[in-house]
Amino acid sequence: SQQGEEDPQALSIQEGENATMNCSYKTSINNLQWYRQNSGRGLVHLILIRSNEREKHSGRLRVTLDTSKKSSSLLITASRAADTASYFCATDEKQGKLIFGQGTELSVKP
Amino acid sequence: DTEVTQTPKHLVMGMTNKKSLKCEQHMGHRAMYWYKQKAKKPPELMFVYSYEKLSINESVPSRFSPECPNSSLLNLHLHALQPEDSALYLCASSQVQGFSGNTIYFGEGSWLTVV
């Protein structure tokens, strides 16, 4: 079963621009986690935000969480070509399942 | 060290073969997970082990058989698979299952091709 939707499905920007990805989910959660996946590789953990937190930062990443709207966003500032990858949100449901959204394919052009 | 190690990286097997995928972590984590990912799709949860006991089975066909021999190791035994089972199989681990601060770490995956 899949928990959420991500939007947009694909995003193409120039280096230096900001990239924003959105994620919506359906059930109560313990936390929401964002991952990056380069083509054919494993998942790299980016950031975790707990259900009682509203915003977190890590380097060029900013994540927000709105539990009333059941949505989250990931902002990557000053993007680089190396940020080209698929980005997934994943919700850790109360019973301890991590369920992924459909993902956003980000392409950053040099 | 936040490393989850999976072997083999690539596996090709016939539909009558028996093979296994292996996963290892040395972070002292007590929850371990198997996910399956098809091309251009998100990972889908298959199994969760908590303290070496099977906690969640997402109605996975019995041709996939998980095993957790100890707290550091997780295996996925494969038998009589179908070509549609070809996918990237991802192992993951976390300190415990179902905790709000629970970062879940993934390995690089094992690419499985069933011929």
Tab-separated table of C-alpha atoms in Angstrom, chain A:
chain	number	residue	atom	x	y	z
A	1	SER	CA	0.000	0.000	0.000
A	2	GLN	CA	1.219	3.526	-0.696
A	3	GLN	CA	0.657	6.314	1.755
A	4	GLY	CA	1.082	9.497	-0.139
A	5	GLU	CA	1.292	11.519	-3.237
A	6	GLU	CA	4.210	13.650	-4.301
A	7	ASP	CA	4.064	16.652	-6.480
A	8	PRO	CA	5.421	17.435	-8.937
A	9	GLN	CA	6.256	14.036	-10.431
A	10	ALA	CA	9.134	15.628	-12.310
A	11	LEU	CA	10.957	18.930	-11.916
A	12	SER	CA	13.644	20.433	-14.141
A	13	ILE	CA	15.575	23.516	-13.007
A	14	GLN	CA	18.846	25.332	-13.616
A	15	GLU	CA	21.795	25.173	-11.248
A	16	GLY	CA	21.507	27.783	-8.550
A	17	GLU	CA	17.708	27.772	-8.506
A	18	ASN	CA	15.646	26.438	-5.616
A	19	ALA	CA	13.643	23.212	-5.887
A	20	THR	CA	10.467	22.564	-3.923
A	21	MET	CA	8.791	19.181	-3.662
A	22	ASN	CA	5.524	18.474	-1.899
A	23	CYS	CA	4.200	15.363	-0.230
A	24	SER	CA	0.748	14.523	1.069
A	25	TYR	CA	-0.241	11.561	3.213
A	26	LYS	CA	-3.367	9.996	4.628
A	27	THR	CA	-2.972	8.567	8.127
A	28	SER	CA	-1.520	9.562	11.499
A	29	ILE	CA	2.252	9.378	11.582
A	30	ASN	CA	5.173	9.156	14.009
A	31	ASN	CA	7.431	11.045	11.652
A	32	LEU	CA	8.072	11.850	8.015
A	33	GLN	CA	11.401	11.185	6.349
A	34	TRP	CA	12.854	12.371	3.048
A	35	TYR	CA	15.209	10.258	0.970
A	36	ARG	CA	17.252	10.731	-2.171
A	37	GLN	CA	17.870	7.973	-4.689
A	38	ASN	CA	20.323	8.244	-7.533
A	39	SER	CA	19.537	6.096	-10.542
A	40	GLY	CA	20.010	2.409	-9.761
A	41	ARG	CA	21.301	3.060	-6.253
A	42	GLY	CA	20.040	2.698	-2.705
A	43	LEU	CA	18.190	5.292	-0.676
A	44	VAL	CA	20.105	8.011	1.117
A	45	HIS	CA	18.433	9.450	4.203
A	46	LEU	CA	18.175	13.241	4.073
A	47	ILE	CA	16.103	14.417	7.005
A	48	LEU	CA	13.541	13.244	9.552
A	49	ILE	CA	10.821	15.486	10.968
A	50	ARG	CA	8.732	14.289	13.894
A	51	SER	CA	4.977	14.713	13.995
A	52	ASN	CA	5.275	17.421	16.699
A	53	GLU	CA	7.775	19.484	14.671
A	54	ARG	CA	6.884	22.048	12.029
A	55	GLU	CA	10.185	22.831	10.341
A	56	LYS	CA	13.719	21.456	10.165
A	57	HIS	CA	16.857	22.498	8.391
A	58	SER	CA	19.915	20.557	7.307
A	59	GLY	CA	22.469	22.373	5.189
A	60	ARG	CA	20.691	23.424	1.974
A	61	LEU	CA	17.583	21.438	2.887
A	62	ARG	CA	14.496	22.805	4.570
A	63	VAL	CA	11.559	20.564	5.436
A	64	THR	CA	8.163	21.644	6.696
A	65	LEU	CA	5.369	19.525	8.105
A	66	ASP	CA	1.713	20.480	8.449
A	67	THR	CA	-0.082	17.659	10.244
A	68	SER	CA	-3.461	19.438	9.997
A	69	LYS	CA	-3.197	19.291	6.207
A	70	LYS	CA	-1.247	16.020	6.224
A	71	SER	CA	1.412	17.490	4.013
A	72	SER	CA	5.134	18.181	3.906
A	73	SER	CA	7.496	20.040	1.643
A	74	LEU	CA	11.200	19.712	0.879
A	75	LEU	CA	13.086	22.781	-0.291
A	76	ILE	CA	16.573	22.454	-1.759
A	77	THR	CA	18.229	25.838	-2.045
A	78	ALA	CA	20.971	26.811	-4.508
A	79	SER	CA	20.661	23.525	-6.358
A	80	ARG	CA	23.619	21.786	-7.974
A	81	ALA	CA	23.874	19.305	-10.840
A	82	ALA	CA	24.794	16.662	-8.222
A	83	ASP	CA	21.321	17.090	-6.677
A	84	THR	CA	19.847	15.375	-9.759
A	85	ALA	CA	18.039	12.326	-8.352
A	86	SER	CA	14.652	10.990	-7.314
A	87	TYR	CA	13.344	12.289	-3.995
A	88	PHE	CA	10.892	10.340	-1.881
A	89	CYS	CA	8.945	11.228	1.197
A	90	ALA	CA	8.144	8.370	3.523
A	91	THR	CA	5.805	8.327	6.488
A	92	ASP	CA	6.481	6.231	9.554
A	93	GLU	CA	3.009	5.101	10.540
A	94	LYS	CA	2.057	4.471	14.149
A	95	GLN	CA	2.480	0.705	13.721
A	96	GLY	CA	6.048	1.161	12.581
A	97	LYS	CA	5.687	0.883	8.822
A	98	LEU	CA	7.645	3.256	6.591
A	99	ILE	CA	5.498	3.901	3.552
A	100	PHE	CA	6.782	5.821	0.539
A	101	GLY	CA	5.212	8.419	-1.692
A	102	GLN	CA	5.456	8.179	-5.460
A	103	GLY	CA	8.571	10.348	-5.664
A	104	THR	CA	9.733	13.417	-7.551
A	105	GLU	CA	12.383	13.189	-10.263
A	106	LEU	CA	14.586	16.253	-10.014
A	107	SER	CA	16.843	17.266	-12.874
A	108	VAL	CA	19.287	20.113	-12.281
A	109	LYS	CA	20.884	21.415	-15.450
A	110	PRO	CA	24.376	22.934	-15.286
